[in-house]
Every structure is written in structure tokens, then in C-alpha cells.
Amino acid sequence: FEEHLHRLKDSKAISSSTSSSINYKLNALQDLHECADKLLLLPITQQALARECSNECVDELLDGSVRILDICSTIKDCLLQHKERVHELESAIRRRRDAEAGFTVSSGKYLASRKQVKKAIRKALGNLKGFKNELIFASSNKDNETLSMLSFLKESELVTVSSLKAFLLFITGSKGQSKQNRWSIISKLMQPNRVGCDSQEADTNEFEKVDAALMSLINHKSSSIDNFQSHMENLGMCIENLEVGVECLSRQLIRTRVSLLNIFNH
């Protein structure tokens, strides 16, 4: 368990601006919670938790698991909404020569969807702040060694919250930089025959690339349809991979929650 926990803590040093880094964290989270579930199935663990946990600790653990599952649901909803708009845009691009108005409508829907998703994510991030502080306060209460498993579970919640926050920021295309710097990166991505920008492009996630290419097309700047389609295809594959990862994590989180309920209801 500690090995998986340290793996996730060490991953904080890894950039969260690429889909591969997010997928890495999703896989690591799944391994962590699978390990936690196995520990919860041990009789000695079940007896210790059932005997020593106060009602307050039980409520906090169960409430924490529900709130984390809610975050996963928010992420899945955001990804699904993006996938639908991506499919609409791809269809509009294929018909663009014959239906310019169709592309305009679809691109407008995509941009409106991005705003809705970012608003939902800002709300989720606001909820995460209070959740994290609450867990930090509770996890500092470790007087009884019998509750070491409880301490591990709380730490796993903290690192899960941190990783899901990185996931939410990834979808928005935000890495904490200022708005001016973000648009500076976008403008460089759209420059033809650019030199020395490959590292910046590599550090720009799939959502940002589509945003930049779409805005360039709408403003009739230097961006080819082929370039935009390429970014759209990459984003589509990115979303599909992330959907699989977050769904697997959600199922594991549900199994761990069931194990907790079985312990505390007996």
C-alpha cells in the first residue's frame, strides 16, 4: 500500500499537462485503491476498524468516498460532453465545403460547451478545496496506532483528490499560468514554419490544441483544415482513453466503498 502511495506522491513532480501523465495517475490510483480494498478484506483489518473507529471517523471516510465518486462523475460528464461536440465538429468539417453554416453552428456549440464544462470544473475545484482541508485536519489525528489503516485510507483520499484536481485542470487546459501566457502559447502553436516551439507544443494538451486550431479557423488565420482535423482526431482518442481510465477507477472506488460499508454495518 505504501509503495503505491509513494508512487502517486512522486508523480506530483510529473507534468500534468499531457494525457499520458493523466493516464499514468489514473492507473496508479486504481492500483492504490485496489490494494486498499485487499487490505480491507483482511479479518485483522476489519476487526480493528470496526472496534476502534468512532462514528465521526466512519462518517468522514464514507462521506469522502461519495464525494470522490462525485468528482469522477463530473469528469465523466465533461468527457462525454466533449466527445459529443468533437463528433459534431468532425462531421461539420467533412461537410464544410458544402455547408459553411453547419461548421459555424457546430464550432459555436463546441465553444459554448467548453465554457459550460469550465464552469462545472471551477465549481468542482471549489468543492475540492474544502474537502482537502477537511482531510488534512482529520489526518493529523493519529494518536492510536490501531488506526494506522484509517490513516492510510485518509492519505489515499488526499492523493486521490490531488490527482483528480490535476485531471480537472487538464480538461480546462489550465496549468496555472496567466491568461496572457496561455494565449502566447496558443499563438506560437499556430505560427507556420515555427522554430523552437516543439517543446511548447509537446507540453500543450489535446484540449488546448483543438481550442487554438478552432479559434484560428474561425478568425481565418493561418491554420489548415488538415491540421485542425489532426488535432480533433488526437483529442477524440485522448478522450476515449481517459474515459476508460476514469471508469475503471470509479468501479474500483465503488468496490472499496462497499468493503467499508460491509465492515461498519456489521
Short mmCIF file of C-alpha atoms in Angstrom, two decimals:
data_model
loop_
_atom_site.label_atom_id
_atom_site.label_comp_id
_atom_site.label_asym_id
_atom_site.label_seq_id
_atom_site.Cartn_x
_atom_site.Cartn_y
_atom_site.Cartn_z
CA PHE A 1 0.00 0.00 0.00
CA GLU A 2 2.76 2.43 0.94
CA GLU A 3 4.58 1.68 -2.30
CA HIS A 4 1.52 2.68 -4.37
CA LEU A 5 1.01 5.73 -2.18
CA HIS A 6 4.60 6.91 -2.68
CA ARG A 7 4.30 6.25 -6.40
CA LEU A 8 1.42 8.69 -6.60
CA LYS A 9 3.08 11.24 -4.36
CA ASP A 10 6.22 11.09 -6.51
CA SER A 11 4.07 11.57 -9.63
CA LYS A 12 3.28 15.11 -8.45
CA ALA A 13 6.66 16.05 -9.92
CA ILE A 14 5.50 14.74 -13.30
CA SER A 15 3.86 17.29 -15.58
CA SER A 16 0.07 17.00 -15.66
CA SER A 17 -0.21 18.78 -18.99
CA THR A 18 -0.28 15.64 -21.15
CA SER A 19 -2.81 12.85 -21.48
CA SER A 20 -0.09 10.25 -20.87
CA SER A 21 0.68 11.76 -17.45
CA ILE A 22 -3.03 11.79 -16.55
CA ASN A 23 -3.42 8.18 -17.66
CA TYR A 24 -0.40 7.27 -15.54
CA LYS A 25 -2.03 8.80 -12.48
CA LEU A 26 -5.35 7.08 -13.20
CA ASN A 27 -3.63 3.71 -13.39
CA ALA A 28 -1.68 4.44 -10.22
CA LEU A 29 -4.87 5.46 -8.41
CA GLN A 30 -6.58 2.27 -9.49
CA ASP A 31 -3.67 0.20 -8.16
CA LEU A 32 -3.71 2.14 -4.89
CA HIS A 33 -7.41 1.64 -4.23
CA GLU A 34 -7.27 -1.99 -5.33
CA CYS A 35 -4.56 -2.52 -2.73
CA ALA A 36 -6.62 -0.67 -0.12
CA ASP A 37 -9.60 -2.90 -0.90
CA LYS A 38 -7.48 -6.01 -0.42
CA LEU A 39 -6.35 -4.71 2.97
CA LEU A 40 -9.96 -4.05 3.93
CA LEU A 41 -10.81 -7.68 3.23
CA LEU A 42 -8.29 -8.93 5.82
CA PRO A 43 -10.04 -10.06 9.04
CA ILE A 44 -7.50 -8.28 11.26
CA THR A 45 -8.14 -5.01 9.42
CA GLN A 46 -11.90 -5.41 9.60
CA GLN A 47 -11.81 -6.14 13.32
CA ALA A 48 -9.54 -3.18 14.09
CA LEU A 49 -11.62 -0.70 12.09
CA ALA A 50 -14.95 -1.99 13.42
CA ARG A 51 -13.67 -1.87 17.00
CA GLU A 52 -11.70 1.38 17.06
CA CYS A 53 -13.33 3.73 14.56
CA SER A 54 -15.57 6.39 16.05
CA ASN A 55 -18.79 7.35 14.33
CA GLU A 56 -17.10 10.59 13.25
CA CYS A 57 -14.27 8.71 11.52
CA VAL A 58 -16.70 6.34 9.84
CA ASP A 59 -18.85 9.19 8.56
CA GLU A 60 -15.78 11.03 7.27
CA LEU A 61 -14.49 8.02 5.36
CA LEU A 62 -17.86 7.19 3.82
CA ASP A 63 -18.57 10.83 3.00
CA GLY A 64 -15.13 11.17 1.45
CA SER A 65 -15.68 8.15 -0.81
CA VAL A 66 -19.01 9.56 -2.03
CA ARG A 67 -17.53 12.97 -2.76
CA ILE A 68 -14.63 11.46 -4.69
CA LEU A 69 -17.09 9.39 -6.73
CA ASP A 70 -19.00 12.62 -7.42
CA ILE A 71 -15.80 14.16 -8.79
CA CYS A 72 -15.32 11.14 -11.04
CA SER A 73 -18.90 11.56 -12.26
CA THR A 74 -18.21 15.22 -13.04
CA ILE A 75 -15.12 14.21 -15.03
CA LYS A 76 -17.07 11.54 -16.95
CA ASP A 77 -19.83 14.04 -17.76
CA CYS A 78 -17.27 16.57 -19.01
CA LEU A 79 -15.54 13.99 -21.20
CA LEU A 80 -18.84 12.75 -22.63
CA GLN A 81 -19.95 16.29 -23.45
CA HIS A 82 -16.64 16.97 -25.18
CA LYS A 83 -16.80 13.72 -27.14
CA GLU A 84 -20.26 14.57 -28.48
CA ARG A 85 -19.15 18.03 -29.58
CA VAL A 86 -15.99 16.62 -31.15
CA HIS A 87 -18.08 14.23 -33.25
CA GLU A 88 -20.31 17.11 -34.34
CA LEU A 89 -17.30 19.20 -35.33
CA GLU A 90 -15.71 16.33 -37.25
CA SER A 91 -18.94 15.84 -39.20
CA ALA A 92 -19.20 19.57 -39.88
CA ILE A 93 -15.59 19.70 -41.10
CA ARG A 94 -16.26 16.89 -43.60
CA ARG A 95 -19.25 18.86 -44.95
CA ARG A 96 -17.64 22.30 -44.67
CA ARG A 97 -17.22 22.95 -48.40
CA ASP A 98 -20.93 22.44 -48.96
CA ALA A 99 -22.22 23.76 -45.64
CA GLU A 100 -20.19 26.60 -44.18
CA ALA A 101 -23.10 27.50 -41.90
CA GLY A 102 -23.07 23.99 -40.43
CA PHE A 103 -19.45 24.36 -39.39
CA THR A 104 -20.16 27.76 -37.84
CA VAL A 105 -23.02 26.32 -35.79
CA SER A 106 -21.02 23.29 -34.67
CA SER A 107 -17.98 25.34 -33.74
CA GLY A 108 -20.22 27.69 -31.75
CA LYS A 109 -21.70 24.70 -29.90
CA TYR A 110 -18.22 23.39 -29.16
CA LEU A 111 -17.04 26.71 -27.73
CA ALA A 112 -20.24 27.07 -25.69
CA SER A 113 -19.75 23.54 -24.39
CA ARG A 114 -16.19 24.38 -23.37
CA LYS A 115 -17.49 27.31 -21.33
CA GLN A 116 -20.09 25.11 -19.62
CA VAL A 117 -17.51 22.46 -18.82
CA LYS A 118 -15.06 25.00 -17.40
CA LYS A 119 -17.81 26.44 -15.23
CA ALA A 120 -18.67 22.99 -13.87
CA ILE A 121 -14.99 22.29 -13.25
CA ARG A 122 -14.49 25.58 -11.39
CA LYS A 123 -17.35 24.58 -9.11
CA ALA A 124 -15.84 21.11 -8.57
CA LEU A 125 -12.44 22.63 -7.81
CA GLY A 126 -14.04 24.92 -5.26
CA ASN A 127 -15.57 21.90 -3.53
CA LEU A 128 -12.18 20.17 -3.58
CA LYS A 129 -10.55 22.95 -1.58
CA GLY A 130 -12.82 22.46 1.40
CA PHE A 131 -12.60 18.69 1.08
CA LYS A 132 -8.80 18.72 1.11
CA ASN A 133 -8.52 20.98 4.15
CA GLU A 134 -11.03 18.81 5.99
CA LEU A 135 -9.00 15.68 5.33
CA ILE A 136 -5.69 17.30 6.27
CA PHE A 137 -7.17 18.32 9.62
CA ALA A 138 -8.54 14.84 10.26
CA SER A 139 -5.39 13.03 9.14
CA SER A 140 -3.32 14.87 11.76
CA ASN A 141 -5.25 12.96 14.46
CA LYS A 142 -3.21 9.74 14.64
CA ASP A 143 -2.79 9.04 18.35
CA ASN A 144 -3.95 5.43 18.30
CA GLU A 145 -1.68 3.04 16.38
CA THR A 146 -4.62 0.72 15.88
CA LEU A 147 -5.97 3.30 13.43
CA SER A 148 -2.96 3.14 11.09
CA MET A 149 -5.18 1.65 8.42
CA LEU A 150 -7.54 4.57 8.83
CA SER A 151 -4.59 6.89 8.39
CA PHE A 152 -3.62 5.11 5.15
CA LEU A 153 -7.16 5.41 3.85
CA LYS A 154 -7.22 9.12 4.58
CA GLU A 155 -3.86 9.58 2.85
CA SER A 156 -5.16 7.72 -0.17
CA GLU A 157 -8.12 10.11 -0.28
CA LEU A 158 -5.77 13.10 -0.16
CA VAL A 159 -3.62 11.87 -3.02
CA THR A 160 -6.74 10.91 -4.97
CA VAL A 161 -8.14 14.42 -4.57
CA SER A 162 -4.82 15.90 -5.70
CA SER A 163 -4.70 13.68 -8.80
CA LEU A 164 -8.31 14.35 -9.74
CA LYS A 165 -7.67 18.07 -9.39
CA ALA A 166 -4.86 17.71 -11.94
CA PHE A 167 -7.32 15.84 -14.19
CA LEU A 168 -9.88 18.64 -13.97
CA LEU A 169 -7.25 21.27 -14.75
CA PHE A 170 -6.10 19.17 -17.70
CA ILE A 171 -9.60 19.27 -19.22
CA THR A 172 -9.79 23.05 -18.86
CA GLY A 173 -6.37 23.39 -20.46
CA SER A 174 -5.12 25.28 -17.40
CA LYS A 175 -1.74 24.63 -15.82
CA GLY A 176 -1.82 27.62 -13.51
CA GLN A 177 -0.33 30.09 -15.99
CA SER A 178 -1.82 33.50 -16.62
CA LYS A 179 -4.34 34.08 -19.40
CA GLN A 180 -1.78 36.17 -21.28
CA ASN A 181 0.79 33.36 -21.20
CA ARG A 182 -1.80 30.81 -22.35
CA TRP A 183 -2.65 32.88 -25.39
CA SER A 184 1.04 33.39 -26.06
CA ILE A 185 1.46 29.63 -26.26
CA ILE A 186 -1.61 29.31 -28.49
CA SER A 187 -0.35 31.96 -30.90
CA LYS A 188 3.01 30.20 -31.17
CA LEU A 189 1.28 26.90 -31.85
CA MET A 190 -0.47 28.48 -34.82
CA GLN A 191 2.68 30.03 -36.35
CA PRO A 192 3.71 28.38 -39.62
CA ASN A 193 7.36 27.37 -40.00
CA ARG A 194 7.90 27.93 -36.30
CA VAL A 195 11.31 27.11 -34.86
CA GLY A 196 11.97 26.13 -31.25
CA CYS A 197 8.28 25.72 -30.37
CA ASP A 198 8.21 21.91 -30.45
CA SER A 199 8.79 21.63 -26.72
CA GLN A 200 5.93 24.04 -26.02
CA GLU A 201 3.62 22.11 -28.33
CA ALA A 202 4.60 18.85 -26.66
CA ASP A 203 3.67 20.41 -23.32
CA THR A 204 0.30 21.61 -24.62
CA ASN A 205 -2.55 19.18 -24.07
CA GLU A 206 -5.03 17.93 -26.63
CA PHE A 207 -7.86 20.20 -25.47
CA GLU A 208 -5.68 23.31 -25.81
CA LYS A 209 -4.54 22.33 -29.29
CA VAL A 210 -8.10 21.98 -30.54
CA ASP A 211 -9.07 25.28 -28.90
CA ALA A 212 -6.19 27.04 -30.63
CA ALA A 213 -6.76 25.46 -34.04
CA LEU A 214 -10.51 26.14 -33.93
CA MET A 215 -10.04 29.80 -32.99
CA SER A 216 -7.54 30.13 -35.82
CA LEU A 217 -10.04 28.71 -38.33
CA ILE A 218 -12.86 30.92 -37.04
CA ASN A 219 -10.64 34.02 -37.30
CA HIS A 220 -9.40 32.92 -40.75
CA LYS A 221 -5.81 32.87 -39.58
CA SER A 222 -3.03 30.52 -40.64
CA SER A 223 -4.34 27.07 -39.83
CA SER A 224 -5.20 24.33 -42.30
CA ILE A 225 -8.24 22.06 -42.16
CA ASP A 226 -5.89 19.07 -42.12
CA ASN A 227 -4.08 20.48 -39.09
CA PHE A 228 -7.38 21.01 -37.28
CA GLN A 229 -8.65 17.52 -38.17
CA SER A 230 -5.43 16.01 -36.85
CA HIS A 231 -5.87 17.76 -33.51
CA MET A 232 -9.52 16.68 -33.40
CA GLU A 233 -8.60 13.04 -34.01
CA ASN A 234 -5.96 13.18 -31.29
CA LEU A 235 -8.45 14.73 -28.87
CA GLY A 236 -11.02 12.05 -29.69
CA MET A 237 -8.54 9.27 -28.93
CA CYS A 238 -7.40 11.10 -25.80
CA ILE A 239 -10.98 11.34 -24.50
CA GLU A 240 -11.65 7.66 -25.19
CA ASN A 241 -8.54 6.59 -23.27
CA LEU A 242 -9.37 8.88 -20.36
CA GLU A 243 -12.95 7.62 -20.27
CA VAL A 244 -11.71 4.06 -19.90
CA GLY A 245 -9.29 5.07 -17.15
CA VAL A 246 -11.79 7.06 -15.07
CA GLU A 247 -14.46 4.36 -15.47
CA CYS A 248 -12.07 1.68 -14.19
CA LEU A 249 -11.12 3.92 -11.28
CA SER A 250 -14.78 4.61 -10.45
CA ARG A 251 -15.56 0.91 -10.34
CA GLN A 252 -12.64 0.28 -8.02
CA LEU A 253 -13.70 3.16 -5.77
CA ILE A 254 -17.19 1.66 -5.57
CA ARG A 255 -15.75 -1.74 -4.57
CA THR A 256 -13.67 -0.09 -1.84
CA ARG A 257 -16.72 1.80 -0.59
CA VAL A 258 -18.72 -1.45 -0.46
CA SER A 259 -15.95 -3.05 1.57
CA LEU A 260 -16.07 -0.13 4.05
CA LEU A 261 -19.86 -0.36 4.31
CA ASN A 262 -19.65 -4.10 4.98
CA ILE A 263 -17.17 -3.50 7.81
CA PHE A 264 -19.09 -0.72 9.53
CA ASN A 265 -22.55 -2.25 9.09
CA HIS A 266 -21.66 -5.45 10.91
#
